[in-house]
Amino acid sequence: IKEALAYDGVTVTVFRRPCALLVKPQAPYRVDLDACKSCQICIRIGCPAIHLEDTPAREKPRALIDPTLCVGCGLCAQVCTCGAIIRDKNPS
C-alpha cells in the first residue's frame, strides 16, 4: 500500500480478503462503564474504534468503542485487566 501511495501515477492494489470494516466477521465489542476502571490500557493497542469519553476534569475518562469501527477481533477484551470490554449481544 505504501508503495502504491508513493508512486506518482495510476496504481492498482488488489487485496486477498474483503475490508474488515465492510464485512465484519464478528459482533462488535462495547465497554461496560460500571466495570471500567479508567486504566486506559485498551487505548494503547491503537485500535481506531476505541476512544476516550469526555468527562469533567475531576474524573478520569473511560474508554468507549465505536461499534461502526469495531470489527470484533477481541484484542481489546484480551488486554482489558478488569473485564470491562464485552461483546455487544444487541448491536444497534
Tab-separated table of N, CA and C in Angstrom:
chain	number	residue	atom	x	y	z
A	1	ILE	N	0.834	-1.188	0.000
A	1	ILE	CA	0.000	0.000	0.000
A	1	ILE	C	0.876	1.248	0.000
A	2	LYS	N	1.940	1.229	0.830
A	2	LYS	CA	2.841	2.391	0.874
A	2	LYS	C	3.479	2.643	-0.495
A	3	GLU	N	3.869	1.575	-1.162
A	3	GLU	CA	4.487	1.713	-2.472
A	3	GLU	C	3.502	2.311	-3.481
A	4	ALA	N	2.246	1.873	-3.432
A	4	ALA	CA	1.230	2.403	-4.345
A	4	ALA	C	0.947	3.872	-4.056
A	5	LEU	N	0.917	4.250	-2.788
A	5	LEU	CA	0.682	5.646	-2.428
A	5	LEU	C	1.850	6.546	-2.831
A	6	ALA	N	3.057	5.998	-2.762
A	6	ALA	CA	4.241	6.784	-3.093
A	6	ALA	C	4.442	6.941	-4.594
A	7	TYR	N	3.850	6.058	-5.381
A	7	TYR	CA	4.028	6.087	-6.825
A	7	TYR	C	3.320	7.302	-7.419
A	8	ASP	N	4.011	8.013	-8.298
A	8	ASP	CA	3.432	9.203	-8.934
A	8	ASP	C	2.758	8.776	-10.241
A	9	GLY	N	1.520	8.412	-10.138
A	9	GLY	CA	0.773	7.940	-11.302
A	9	GLY	C	-0.361	7.043	-10.854
A	10	VAL	N	-0.938	6.339	-11.803
A	10	VAL	CA	-2.074	5.466	-11.520
A	10	VAL	C	-1.554	4.110	-11.042
A	11	THR	N	-2.138	3.607	-9.967
A	11	THR	CA	-1.778	2.288	-9.459
A	11	THR	C	-3.048	1.496	-9.157
A	12	VAL	N	-2.887	0.185	-9.085
A	12	VAL	CA	-3.987	-0.700	-8.721
A	12	VAL	C	-3.498	-1.581	-7.584
A	13	THR	N	-4.306	-1.711	-6.547
A	13	THR	CA	-3.986	-2.580	-5.429
A	13	THR	C	-5.089	-3.629	-5.317
A	14	VAL	N	-4.710	-4.898	-5.345
A	14	VAL	CA	-5.666	-5.991	-5.249
A	14	VAL	C	-5.451	-6.675	-3.905
A	15	PHE	N	-6.518	-6.794	-3.125
A	15	PHE	CA	-6.444	-7.424	-1.815
A	15	PHE	C	-7.012	-8.831	-1.873
A	16	ARG	N	-6.531	-9.688	-1.000
A	16	ARG	CA	-6.973	-11.085	-0.972
A	16	ARG	C	-8.237	-11.298	-0.148
A	17	ARG	N	-8.520	-10.382	0.739
A	17	ARG	CA	-9.677	-10.513	1.627
A	17	ARG	C	-10.520	-9.245	1.563
A	18	PRO	N	-11.805	-9.347	1.890
A	18	PRO	CA	-12.637	-8.137	1.926
A	18	PRO	C	-12.240	-7.227	3.084
A	19	CYS	N	-12.537	-5.971	2.960
A	19	CYS	CA	-12.234	-4.996	4.007
A	19	CYS	C	-12.973	-5.378	5.282
A	20	ALA	N	-12.262	-5.425	6.398
A	20	ALA	CA	-12.865	-5.801	7.681
A	20	ALA	C	-13.897	-4.785	8.138
A	21	LEU	N	-13.819	-3.556	7.657
A	21	LEU	CA	-14.814	-2.555	8.044
A	21	LEU	C	-16.112	-2.715	7.252
A	22	LEU	N	-16.074	-3.403	6.120
A	22	LEU	CA	-17.281	-3.619	5.318
A	22	LEU	C	-17.921	-4.967	5.611
A	23	VAL	N	-17.109	-5.996	5.781
A	23	VAL	CA	-17.601	-7.341	6.070
A	23	VAL	C	-17.090	-7.696	7.459
A	24	LYS	N	-17.905	-7.447	8.465
A	24	LYS	CA	-17.473	-7.651	9.850
A	24	LYS	C	-17.640	-9.126	10.236
A	25	PRO	N	-16.529	-9.765	10.600
A	25	PRO	CA	-16.594	-11.195	10.911
A	25	PRO	C	-17.292	-11.515	12.234
A	26	GLN	N	-17.291	-10.578	13.167
A	26	GLN	CA	-17.854	-10.816	14.496
A	26	GLN	C	-18.681	-9.613	14.941
A	27	ALA	N	-19.534	-9.827	15.931
A	27	ALA	CA	-20.286	-8.721	16.527
A	27	ALA	C	-19.307	-7.783	17.235
A	28	PRO	N	-19.622	-6.490	17.284
A	28	PRO	CA	-18.704	-5.538	17.917
A	28	PRO	C	-18.649	-5.709	19.434
A	29	TYR	N	-17.630	-5.138	20.018
A	29	TYR	CA	-17.477	-5.122	21.466
A	29	TYR	C	-17.959	-3.788	22.004
A	30	ARG	N	-18.188	-3.747	23.310
A	30	ARG	CA	-18.564	-2.500	23.985
A	30	ARG	C	-17.904	-2.488	25.356
A	31	VAL	N	-17.885	-1.300	25.965
A	31	VAL	CA	-17.285	-1.148	27.288
A	31	VAL	C	-18.392	-1.106	28.328
A	32	ASP	N	-18.306	-1.966	29.325
A	32	ASP	CA	-19.203	-1.916	30.479
A	32	ASP	C	-18.670	-0.811	31.383
A	33	LEU	N	-19.312	0.353	31.340
A	33	LEU	CA	-18.801	1.519	32.061
A	33	LEU	C	-18.792	1.330	33.571
A	34	ASP	N	-19.638	0.440	34.095
A	34	ASP	CA	-19.627	0.167	35.533
A	34	ASP	C	-18.377	-0.626	35.932
A	35	ALA	N	-17.871	-1.443	35.025
A	35	ALA	CA	-16.691	-2.260	35.322
A	35	ALA	C	-15.381	-1.566	34.949
A	36	CYS	N	-15.441	-0.570	34.065
A	36	CYS	CA	-14.224	0.109	33.599
A	36	CYS	C	-13.589	0.894	34.738
A	37	LYS	N	-12.276	0.700	34.919
A	37	LYS	CA	-11.542	1.384	35.986
A	37	LYS	C	-10.657	2.506	35.454
A	38	SER	N	-10.856	2.889	34.206
A	38	SER	CA	-10.129	4.000	33.570
A	38	SER	C	-8.624	3.789	33.526
A	39	CYS	N	-8.182	2.547	33.414
A	39	CYS	CA	-6.741	2.288	33.337
A	39	CYS	C	-6.172	2.675	31.971
A	40	GLN	N	-6.998	2.687	30.957
A	40	GLN	CA	-6.676	3.096	29.593
A	40	GLN	C	-5.665	2.194	28.896
A	41	ILE	N	-5.545	0.962	29.359
A	41	ILE	CA	-4.659	0.005	28.695
A	41	ILE	C	-5.163	-0.289	27.285
A	42	CYS	N	-6.468	-0.332	27.106
A	42	CYS	CA	-7.046	-0.635	25.797
A	42	CYS	C	-6.705	0.437	24.759
A	43	ILE	N	-6.501	1.658	25.194
A	43	ILE	CA	-6.157	2.750	24.280
A	43	ILE	C	-4.787	2.499	23.649
A	44	ARG	N	-3.914	1.853	24.383
A	44	ARG	CA	-2.529	1.645	23.932
A	44	ARG	C	-2.406	0.708	22.735
A	45	ILE	N	-3.429	-0.113	22.456
A	45	ILE	CA	-3.310	-1.034	21.318
A	45	ILE	C	-3.470	-0.308	19.986
A	46	GLY	N	-3.964	0.923	20.013
A	46	GLY	CA	-4.045	1.722	18.797
A	46	GLY	C	-5.232	1.417	17.906
A	47	CYS	N	-6.255	0.811	18.448
A	47	CYS	CA	-7.447	0.497	17.652
A	47	CYS	C	-8.205	1.785	17.332
A	48	PRO	N	-8.576	2.005	16.075
A	48	PRO	CA	-9.304	3.221	15.722
A	48	PRO	C	-10.725	3.264	16.277
A	49	ALA	N	-11.256	2.129	16.721
A	49	ALA	CA	-12.615	2.103	17.258
A	49	ALA	C	-12.679	2.559	18.716
A	50	ILE	N	-11.552	2.560	19.415
A	50	ILE	CA	-11.536	2.900	20.841
A	50	ILE	C	-11.112	4.347	21.031
A	51	HIS	N	-11.904	5.060	21.806
A	51	HIS	CA	-11.576	6.450	22.135
A	51	HIS	C	-11.984	6.725	23.573
A	52	LEU	N	-11.549	7.849	24.116
A	52	LEU	CA	-11.882	8.216	25.489
A	52	LEU	C	-13.110	9.109	25.509
A	53	GLU	N	-13.973	8.875	26.477
A	53	GLU	CA	-15.169	9.702	26.615
A	53	GLU	C	-14.796	11.052	27.215
A	54	ASP	N	-15.614	12.055	26.930
A	54	ASP	CA	-15.435	13.368	27.547
A	54	ASP	C	-16.020	13.312	28.947
A	55	THR	N	-15.228	13.716	29.933
A	55	THR	CA	-15.671	13.707	31.328
A	55	THR	C	-15.280	15.019	31.989
A	56	PRO	N	-15.911	15.328	33.120
A	56	PRO	CA	-15.466	16.507	33.878
A	56	PRO	C	-14.001	16.354	34.282
A	57	ALA	N	-13.329	17.449	34.502
A	57	ALA	CA	-11.888	17.444	34.787
A	57	ALA	C	-11.525	16.602	36.009
A	58	ARG	N	-12.421	16.454	36.951
A	58	ARG	CA	-12.100	15.706	38.171
A	58	ARG	C	-12.170	14.191	37.981
A	59	GLU	N	-12.735	13.741	36.891
A	59	GLU	CA	-12.860	12.308	36.645
A	59	GLU	C	-11.925	11.873	35.531
A	60	LYS	N	-11.401	10.648	35.655
A	60	LYS	CA	-10.582	10.096	34.581
A	60	LYS	C	-11.511	9.638	33.459
A	61	PRO	N	-11.165	9.925	32.217
A	61	PRO	CA	-12.021	9.474	31.109
A	61	PRO	C	-11.950	7.959	30.945
A	62	ARG	N	-13.071	7.378	30.596
A	62	ARG	CA	-13.132	5.944	30.352
A	62	ARG	C	-13.185	5.698	28.852
A	63	ALA	N	-12.852	4.504	28.462
A	63	ALA	CA	-12.837	4.138	27.051
A	63	ALA	C	-14.246	3.874	26.548
A	64	LEU	N	-14.462	4.194	25.295
A	64	LEU	CA	-15.684	3.855	24.584
A	64	LEU	C	-15.287	3.209	23.268
A	65	ILE	N	-16.151	2.337	22.745
A	65	ILE	CA	-15.878	1.668	21.483
A	65	ILE	C	-16.952	2.063	20.488
A	66	ASP	N	-16.529	2.566	19.341
A	66	ASP	CA	-17.445	2.932	18.265
A	66	ASP	C	-17.833	1.646	17.533
A	67	PRO	N	-19.099	1.213	17.622
A	67	PRO	CA	-19.484	-0.063	17.008
A	67	PRO	C	-19.377	-0.058	15.485
A	68	THR	N	-19.395	1.112	14.874
A	68	THR	CA	-19.272	1.161	13.410
A	68	THR	C	-17.834	0.907	12.958
A	69	LEU	N	-16.872	1.102	13.850
A	69	LEU	CA	-15.471	0.861	13.512
A	69	LEU	C	-14.949	-0.466	14.061
A	70	CYS	N	-15.646	-1.036	15.040
A	70	CYS	CA	-15.200	-2.287	15.663
A	70	CYS	C	-15.461	-3.459	14.719
A	71	VAL	N	-14.417	-4.264	14.465
A	71	VAL	CA	-14.560	-5.445	13.612
A	71	VAL	C	-14.736	-6.727	14.434
A	72	GLY	N	-14.717	-6.607	15.748
A	72	GLY	CA	-14.956	-7.757	16.608
A	72	GLY	C	-13.779	-8.686	16.774
A	73	CYS	N	-12.558	-8.183	16.617
A	73	CYS	CA	-11.372	-9.052	16.726
A	73	CYS	C	-11.127	-9.516	18.160
A	74	GLY	N	-11.528	-8.702	19.151
A	74	GLY	CA	-11.389	-9.099	20.546
A	74	GLY	C	-10.067	-8.764	21.201
A	75	LEU	N	-9.164	-8.118	20.491
A	75	LEU	CA	-7.870	-7.775	21.077
A	75	LEU	C	-8.046	-6.888	22.304
A	76	CYS	N	-8.953	-5.926	22.239
A	76	CYS	CA	-9.177	-5.029	23.374
A	76	CYS	C	-9.670	-5.792	24.598
A	77	ALA	N	-10.548	-6.767	24.392
A	77	ALA	CA	-11.056	-7.576	25.501
A	77	ALA	C	-9.941	-8.409	26.129
A	78	GLN	N	-8.984	-8.830	25.308
A	78	GLN	CA	-7.873	-9.626	25.817
A	78	GLN	C	-6.935	-8.805	26.692
A	79	VAL	N	-6.754	-7.517	26.368
A	79	VAL	CA	-5.827	-6.696	27.158
A	79	VAL	C	-6.499	-6.029	28.356
A	80	CYS	N	-7.818	-5.970	28.380
A	80	CYS	CA	-8.537	-5.320	29.482
A	80	CYS	C	-8.372	-6.136	30.759
A	81	THR	N	-7.738	-5.532	31.764
A	81	THR	CA	-7.445	-6.248	33.002
A	81	THR	C	-8.625	-6.342	33.955
A	82	CYS	N	-9.674	-5.551	33.719
A	82	CYS	CA	-10.825	-5.590	34.635
A	82	CYS	C	-12.061	-6.223	34.006
A	83	GLY	N	-11.935	-6.769	32.808
A	83	GLY	CA	-13.053	-7.459	32.163
A	83	GLY	C	-14.187	-6.536	31.758
A	84	ALA	N	-13.876	-5.282	31.502
A	84	ALA	CA	-14.912	-4.301	31.169
A	84	ALA	C	-15.294	-4.295	29.701
A	85	ILE	N	-14.530	-4.953	28.856
A	85	ILE	CA	-14.835	-4.970	27.424
A	85	ILE	C	-15.483	-6.299	27.093
A	86	ILE	N	-16.721	-6.215	26.626
A	86	ILE	CA	-17.522	-7.417	26.354
A	86	ILE	C	-18.146	-7.319	24.976
A	87	ARG	N	-18.496	-8.473	24.407
A	87	ARG	CA	-19.150	-8.498	23.095
A	87	ARG	C	-20.561	-7.936	23.226
A	88	ASP	N	-20.929	-7.086	22.294
A	88	ASP	CA	-22.255	-6.471	22.295
A	88	ASP	C	-23.244	-7.454	21.692
A	89	LYS	N	-24.110	-8.013	22.523
A	89	LYS	CA	-25.070	-9.007	22.056
A	89	LYS	C	-26.204	-8.388	21.248
A	90	ASN	N	-26.465	-7.104	21.448
A	90	ASN	CA	-27.531	-6.401	20.729
A	90	ASN	C	-26.980	-5.156	20.044
A	91	PRO	N	-26.147	-5.324	18.993
A	91	PRO	CA	-25.610	-4.120	18.337
A	91	PRO	C	-26.728	-3.333	17.671
A	92	SER	N	-26.622	-2.011	17.784
A	92	SER	CA	-27.678	-1.172	17.204
A	92	SER	C	-27.341	-0.739	15.806
